[in-house]
Amino acid sequence: MDSGRIAHGRKPDIPVIRPRPSDKKQQIHEVGVKSLELSKVIRLLEDPLTANMKERHLFVLNKLLKRSQMGFLLKELTDVSKILNICAEKGADHPEYVPFLCQALHICRLPFLKEKTSDELSYAQDVVEFLSHMGCLMRMSDAEVRQQTLESVKCFYSCVAPKPLIDGTDRLSKPKPRTFPSGNQLSRLSPRLHPTSPGYRLQLLERSDLAQTLLLSLAALENQPTIKLQLLQTLQILSSSSHMNCALIVNARGAETICLHMNEPDPSGQVLFRSSEILWNLLETGSEEVTAQLSSMECVTSLKEAFLHMLTTGSRHSDLQLRNDLLVITTLVAENPKSLLIESLFAKQLVVLATFPELKSHSPLVCNLKLSYDNEDLKMKKLLFNLLVLMSKDFAALQLYKEERVMLALLTLAKPPAASSGSPGWTSAQREELQLQALATVCTLAPLMLDDYTSHQGNASLLLLLDHCVAQDAFFGQSDGCHNAGGSGSTKAHMRHCVRVLRSVLSLGVDSVNQDFCDQGTISQFLGIVMQMEASPDEEDAVTLEIKSDIQLILSALCENDMHRKELFGSDGVEMAIHFLEKGCDKFYSGLGHNRLLLSTVDCVRSCIVGCYTTEDYFLAKKGACLLLDLLSSSPRCVHCNVLANLLELCDNPNTASHILSWRDAGGQTAPRVLLQLWRDEEEELKVSRNLHGGIADPHKPILRPHQQADPQRPFAANMQSAAILELSENLRIKIYSIVSKLGYQGLPGLSRKDDVTLSVVRRYLDFKVGEVWNEIRRELEQDCVRPTTPDEEALSAICKEAEDTAMRVAAEQESILQRWEEEDTREEELVYTEIKSHWKQRELMAESWDSYVSKTSNYEILKEIKAKREKYIESSRPKERHQEAAVHPQEHFVGQVVSVERTGAQGPAGVKVMLARAPLKVAGRDPAGATSQDPEYFSTVSVKD
């Protein structure tokens, strides 16, 4: 039974499927992969018992390479790194391990392999350490290992990824011919393996020490120039691809290392070029630290040797470009005040080169030097001028400039083309660009080398160039350099730089220089240039506005403290100032420079007109004071201080007050009202305590700002001004007080209630300010724990009490002013109501008169009644007794005749005015035939309806 059950319960036989040959090979390979554990390989290489089994080592290592022919796994990178380090140590004595290292480094060019997406994050630190150890292989002296290491690193930046990069990094535009395994190829090996993206490896490379390790290996490659060049190429790629790589290189003093090795023997001629490119990349990311490394004596000497070598031997276009690149690096080094350009004698050679070929020199540097006068030589010349500006911060450099006659060379270039003695090798466009660069350099150097500037007649040279620019047939603008901005096809760029130089020199206030300038008739010349430019039909641009404002500043610097020059400024200068004041401030915020021109015009009025009675009177006759008031009422707040300063100084002229008091703005406001409104705006800005009507709210601090009381009082030195005194120059109140004081406080036109209240504060401003100063003195004494003597204490208390009493009196005066204004308002209101009542009464009377007239003409009975009353009234008004003189003087009767009818515009009968003429009639006794029994009627005016 049991056996039968068992026999009956057996499952049917399952057919056996034998693997195909290809599947069998894959299975065998997978078994081999599993059987090869890296930990056992490391134990085999390190175990003392098996450390000398080279053949077995090489067999296992070759097996490892065969298994990893598609790339290394992320999870095995730590073990692979240990194996590579062990083989590197063994390869120093046993060259048999070197081929394995080379092939392993060749496999490192391939992307690493991952089994899961999370492996990239999980094994990130392992990748960083692997890349760091990979750079350490440069310690081996074998050239092939070093070359493979560098090629692998360069391949990181030139590989083609099989899939879109997960980190968003773009593929390089020029990939290597080698391609990497696709996903299908990897799936044949194992369906779970996928390549990582090249961007992943580049990001982790920035966190490793690979860049620093490669840099430090530069010193060990003196005998391998080919490997050295490849290393520089690799460092160039690293420094140009990432700021973090640059930071790593700089932290390892990479700039200094590169600079010290760039002049070593180089058969290829590429080392200097690669080195300069690396320095360029480093300077773009961390210029301060890089320039600090390059400022040492050794680095400056190395830069000098490289530059002079390219200057004297370079002839190709690439050599000239490299020469200019080295000069740019030198320029950046010159910005560091601790650079040793002068001590290394590099600066002297650069200065000599900057004056060539304008000046002849016996220096061996330029004796046999020949320029090709192409664009690269032009760039070198401009860079040398720029270096002159940068090195001018050092007094020793200025002494060097004097010895090499730099100012003479610059002024030689600044001469007009007809008078220029420059080298004929430059084209007209190049000469123009050099001229602009020279003028920009003179603008900086002339104030520092004033003696050289005057000895070489700098003013005359610049005025000669300026005359050439103003001439009608002058033509510039062929240059397209940065200094020709805004002046293309014209002389504006040259004029701008000429005027800039003159402004920088004349603003120093040296009497001899300014007098030499004025002796050449430049005041009238500059006035003519400004008005000529103003009359030009061209639209105003930023360059033109800058020239005008700079000329006005020059005139202000010349005439400020010299009465004779103010007289030379004369009526033409007044006309110029009036012209620009009439433009107003509508374009103040245009961005082209109208704001600067307006401020320079106001400053020109103060320096060139105010103080000379002849120009002042002419300015006032041209309504100059009214134009300043127009500007005050419409300009921004930043202009008010300068305008008020001009008005204040003009008030010293007795004719000014009438112009100010007669002025009205577009809204009908008077000048005192505008000034008092500015006072209120200023106090609102300062947050001074005021009540609703603008009166004093706190008698203890009538004009004190809140922050003055809130700030802790600190003792001031004897030569320092206190806060109460400094406050005078920080706002407009003192200027407004001074102007109103000169105008007087009585009879100011156009003031309102608030203006009268404000005027009472303005009148006592000086008293309040004195009290504020004494209160400040008291607080400072209390802070210093200093007790005045009893008389001084009493005097101090009396002064402070008087200041408070003054504030209280002013507050009471303000109350009376408000009460007087209220009474005046009440009277005006009563008059208005009386006028309204009279108007309505007149309308009622006119309505009644009109109704009566209408009733007479429309109702016959009423008309008869009125006629009867009229006849009765006439009868009662006749005389009852005849006088005896009536016989002697017979009574004459008159007949009325309508002469004219005039309309007055009123409604009803009152709207017509009739004029009558009378004619005498003969007496009845003399002409019986003509006597009538009827009495003449009384005539009345007849109303004619419109």
mmCIF file of N, CA and C in Angstrom, residues 88-146:
data_model
loop_
_atom_site.group_PDB
_atom_site.id
_atom_site.type_symbol
_atom_site.label_atom_id
_atom_site.label_comp_id
_atom_site.label_asym_id
_atom_site.label_seq_id
_atom_site.Cartn_x
_atom_site.Cartn_y
_atom_site.Cartn_z
ATOM 1 N N ALA A 88 51.966 50.570 -7.566
ATOM 2 C CA ALA A 88 52.889 51.696 -7.776
ATOM 3 C C ALA A 88 54.125 51.543 -6.917
ATOM 4 N N GLU A 89 53.954 51.065 -5.680
ATOM 5 C CA GLU A 89 55.116 50.859 -4.810
ATOM 6 C C GLU A 89 55.998 49.727 -5.341
ATOM 7 N N LYS A 90 55.360 48.658 -5.812
ATOM 8 C CA LYS A 90 56.132 47.554 -6.357
ATOM 9 C C LYS A 90 56.772 47.911 -7.696
ATOM 10 N N GLY A 91 56.096 48.821 -8.471
ATOM 11 C CA GLY A 91 56.615 49.165 -9.786
ATOM 12 C C GLY A 91 57.911 49.931 -9.746
ATOM 13 N N ALA A 92 58.249 50.546 -8.591
ATOM 14 C CA ALA A 92 59.522 51.262 -8.496
ATOM 15 C C ALA A 92 60.703 50.312 -8.624
ATOM 16 N N ASP A 93 60.541 49.065 -8.114
ATOM 17 C CA ASP A 93 61.621 48.086 -8.191
ATOM 18 C C ASP A 93 61.362 47.002 -9.231
ATOM 19 N N HIS A 94 60.130 46.807 -9.595
ATOM 20 C CA HIS A 94 59.771 45.752 -10.531
ATOM 21 C C HIS A 94 58.955 46.371 -11.669
ATOM 22 N N PRO A 95 59.554 46.672 -12.780
ATOM 23 C CA PRO A 95 58.849 47.305 -13.901
ATOM 24 C C PRO A 95 57.724 46.456 -14.470
ATOM 25 N N GLU A 96 57.626 45.172 -14.057
ATOM 26 C CA GLU A 96 56.565 44.339 -14.603
ATOM 27 C C GLU A 96 55.177 44.833 -14.225
ATOM 28 N N TYR A 97 55.076 45.602 -13.142
ATOM 29 C CA TYR A 97 53.767 46.088 -12.700
ATOM 30 C C TYR A 97 53.341 47.349 -13.456
ATOM 31 N N VAL A 98 54.263 47.972 -14.154
ATOM 32 C CA VAL A 98 53.943 49.240 -14.839
ATOM 33 C C VAL A 98 52.883 49.050 -15.911
ATOM 34 N N PRO A 99 52.948 47.992 -16.755
ATOM 35 C CA PRO A 99 51.875 47.845 -17.752
ATOM 36 C C PRO A 99 50.489 47.730 -17.136
ATOM 37 N N PHE A 100 50.411 47.027 -15.979
ATOM 38 C CA PHE A 100 49.099 46.947 -15.326
ATOM 39 C C PHE A 100 48.606 48.338 -14.938
ATOM 40 N N LEU A 101 49.489 49.178 -14.379
ATOM 41 C CA LEU A 101 49.084 50.538 -13.988
ATOM 42 C C LEU A 101 48.629 51.339 -15.201
ATOM 43 N N CYS A 102 49.361 51.204 -16.291
ATOM 44 C CA CYS A 102 48.981 51.969 -17.485
ATOM 45 C C CYS A 102 47.616 51.537 -18.001
ATOM 46 N N GLN A 103 47.387 50.191 -18.018
ATOM 47 C CA GLN A 103 46.086 49.725 -18.502
ATOM 48 C C GLN A 103 44.966 50.102 -17.533
ATOM 49 N N ALA A 104 45.245 50.047 -16.233
ATOM 50 C CA ALA A 104 44.227 50.455 -15.257
ATOM 51 C C ALA A 104 43.896 51.940 -15.400
ATOM 52 N N LEU A 105 44.914 52.784 -15.602
ATOM 53 C CA LEU A 105 44.662 54.217 -15.819
ATOM 54 C C LEU A 105 43.915 54.446 -17.119
ATOM 55 N N HIS A 106 44.186 53.607 -18.101
ATOM 56 C CA HIS A 106 43.443 53.711 -19.362
ATOM 57 C C HIS A 106 41.960 53.387 -19.138
ATOM 58 N N ILE A 107 41.670 52.393 -18.282
ATOM 59 C CA ILE A 107 40.278 52.063 -17.965
ATOM 60 C C ILE A 107 39.627 53.201 -17.172
ATOM 61 N N CYS A 108 40.429 53.970 -16.423
ATOM 62 C CA CYS A 108 39.874 55.088 -15.631
ATOM 63 C C CYS A 108 39.273 56.177 -16.518
ATOM 64 N N ARG A 109 39.629 56.160 -17.791
ATOM 65 C CA ARG A 109 38.998 57.134 -18.685
ATOM 66 C C ARG A 109 37.517 56.842 -18.870
ATOM 67 N N LEU A 110 37.121 55.576 -18.673
ATOM 68 C CA LEU A 110 35.725 55.182 -18.857
ATOM 69 C C LEU A 110 34.895 55.645 -17.654
ATOM 70 N N PRO A 111 33.617 55.874 -17.874
ATOM 71 C CA PRO A 111 32.761 56.213 -16.723
ATOM 72 C C PRO A 111 32.715 55.067 -15.738
ATOM 73 N N PHE A 112 32.591 55.409 -14.469
ATOM 74 C CA PHE A 112 32.421 54.385 -13.450
ATOM 75 C C PHE A 112 31.043 53.739 -13.606
ATOM 76 N N LEU A 113 30.934 52.511 -13.089
ATOM 77 C CA LEU A 113 29.706 51.738 -13.244
ATOM 78 C C LEU A 113 28.946 51.705 -11.922
ATOM 79 N N LYS A 114 27.637 51.748 -12.027
ATOM 80 C CA LYS A 114 26.779 51.694 -10.851
ATOM 81 C C LYS A 114 25.737 50.598 -11.040
ATOM 82 N N GLU A 115 25.344 50.009 -9.950
ATOM 83 C CA GLU A 115 24.289 49.004 -9.970
ATOM 84 C C GLU A 115 22.922 49.608 -9.680
ATOM 85 N N LYS A 116 22.911 50.623 -8.856
ATOM 86 C CA LYS A 116 21.667 51.323 -8.501
ATOM 87 C C LYS A 116 21.885 52.828 -8.659
ATOM 88 N N THR A 117 20.804 53.526 -8.823
ATOM 89 C CA THR A 117 20.901 54.989 -8.952
ATOM 90 C C THR A 117 21.458 55.615 -7.688
ATOM 91 N N SER A 118 21.138 55.039 -6.556
ATOM 92 C CA SER A 118 21.609 55.604 -5.282
ATOM 93 C C SER A 118 23.095 55.401 -5.066
ATOM 94 N N ASP A 119 23.745 54.562 -5.899
ATOM 95 C CA ASP A 119 25.181 54.342 -5.720
ATOM 96 C C ASP A 119 25.987 55.618 -5.919
ATOM 97 N N GLU A 120 25.511 56.506 -6.780
ATOM 98 C CA GLU A 120 26.268 57.750 -7.024
ATOM 99 C C GLU A 120 26.391 58.579 -5.758
ATOM 100 N N LEU A 121 25.357 58.593 -4.960
ATOM 101 C CA LEU A 121 25.414 59.331 -3.701
ATOM 102 C C LEU A 121 26.098 58.530 -2.608
ATOM 103 N N SER A 122 25.886 57.242 -2.615
ATOM 104 C CA SER A 122 26.437 56.407 -1.530
ATOM 105 C C SER A 122 27.947 56.325 -1.601
ATOM 106 N N TYR A 123 28.479 56.256 -2.816
ATOM 107 C CA TYR A 123 29.924 56.066 -2.973
ATOM 108 C C TYR A 123 30.633 57.343 -3.450
ATOM 109 N N ALA A 124 30.040 58.496 -3.181
ATOM 110 C CA ALA A 124 30.654 59.756 -3.628
ATOM 111 C C ALA A 124 31.999 59.980 -2.967
ATOM 112 N N GLN A 125 32.080 59.701 -1.661
ATOM 113 C CA GLN A 125 33.352 59.913 -0.970
ATOM 114 C C GLN A 125 34.410 58.940 -1.465
ATOM 115 N N ASP A 126 34.010 57.732 -1.827
ATOM 116 C CA ASP A 126 34.972 56.781 -2.377
ATOM 117 C C ASP A 126 35.542 57.274 -3.707
ATOM 118 N N VAL A 127 34.684 57.915 -4.518
ATOM 119 C CA VAL A 127 35.160 58.459 -5.792
ATOM 120 C C VAL A 127 36.151 59.592 -5.551
ATOM 121 N N VAL A 128 35.850 60.444 -4.561
ATOM 122 C CA VAL A 128 36.757 61.557 -4.246
ATOM 123 C C VAL A 128 38.125 61.033 -3.831
ATOM 124 N N GLU A 129 38.144 60.036 -2.965
ATOM 125 C CA GLU A 129 39.419 59.478 -2.521
ATOM 126 C C GLU A 129 40.145 58.769 -3.668
ATOM 127 N N PHE A 130 39.398 58.104 -4.539
ATOM 128 C CA PHE A 130 40.031 57.424 -5.669
ATOM 129 C C PHE A 130 40.717 58.427 -6.594
ATOM 130 N N LEU A 131 40.037 59.565 -6.879
ATOM 131 C CA LEU A 131 40.641 60.576 -7.750
ATOM 132 C C LEU A 131 41.879 61.198 -7.096
ATOM 133 N N SER A 132 41.822 61.362 -5.784
ATOM 134 C CA SER A 132 43.000 61.900 -5.088
ATOM 135 C C SER A 132 44.172 60.937 -5.186
ATOM 136 N N HIS A 133 43.913 59.629 -4.984
ATOM 137 C CA HIS A 133 44.986 58.636 -5.089
ATOM 138 C C HIS A 133 45.477 58.498 -6.526
ATOM 139 N N MET A 134 44.571 58.743 -7.451
ATOM 140 C CA MET A 134 44.958 58.672 -8.850
ATOM 141 C C MET A 134 46.009 59.743 -9.175
ATOM 142 N N GLY A 135 45.832 60.943 -8.616
ATOM 143 C CA GLY A 135 46.835 61.981 -8.827
ATOM 144 C C GLY A 135 48.158 61.657 -8.186
ATOM 145 N N CYS A 136 48.136 60.859 -7.098
ATOM 146 C CA CYS A 136 49.385 60.514 -6.430
ATOM 147 C C CYS A 136 50.270 59.606 -7.273
ATOM 148 N N LEU A 137 49.727 59.008 -8.316
ATOM 149 C CA LEU A 137 50.540 58.172 -9.191
ATOM 150 C C LEU A 137 51.575 58.984 -9.958
ATOM 151 N N MET A 138 51.420 60.314 -9.939
ATOM 152 C CA MET A 138 52.430 61.159 -10.590
ATOM 153 C C MET A 138 53.767 61.123 -9.878
ATOM 154 N N ARG A 139 53.793 60.516 -8.686
ATOM 155 C CA ARG A 139 55.073 60.424 -7.967
ATOM 156 C C ARG A 139 56.009 59.400 -8.591
ATOM 157 N N MET A 140 55.447 58.508 -9.391
ATOM 158 C CA MET A 140 56.291 57.525 -10.066
ATOM 159 C C MET A 140 57.122 58.215 -11.143
ATOM 160 N N SER A 141 58.303 57.762 -11.291
ATOM 161 C CA SER A 141 59.209 58.375 -12.262
ATOM 162 C C SER A 141 58.979 57.859 -13.675
ATOM 163 N N ASP A 142 58.183 56.827 -13.831
ATOM 164 C CA ASP A 142 57.937 56.268 -15.149
ATOM 165 C C ASP A 142 57.121 57.251 -15.983
ATOM 166 N N ALA A 143 57.622 57.574 -17.143
ATOM 167 C CA ALA A 143 56.963 58.575 -17.992
ATOM 168 C C ALA A 143 55.623 58.072 -18.512
ATOM 169 N N GLU A 144 55.513 56.779 -18.775
ATOM 170 C CA GLU A 144 54.274 56.259 -19.336
ATOM 171 C C GLU A 144 53.143 56.325 -18.312
ATOM 172 N N VAL A 145 53.441 56.027 -17.049
ATOM 173 C CA VAL A 145 52.415 56.122 -16.002
ATOM 174 C C VAL A 145 51.951 57.570 -15.850
ATOM 175 N N ARG A 146 52.882 58.490 -15.835
ATOM 176 C CA ARG A 146 52.514 59.906 -15.718
ATOM 177 C C ARG A 146 51.663 60.356 -16.910
#
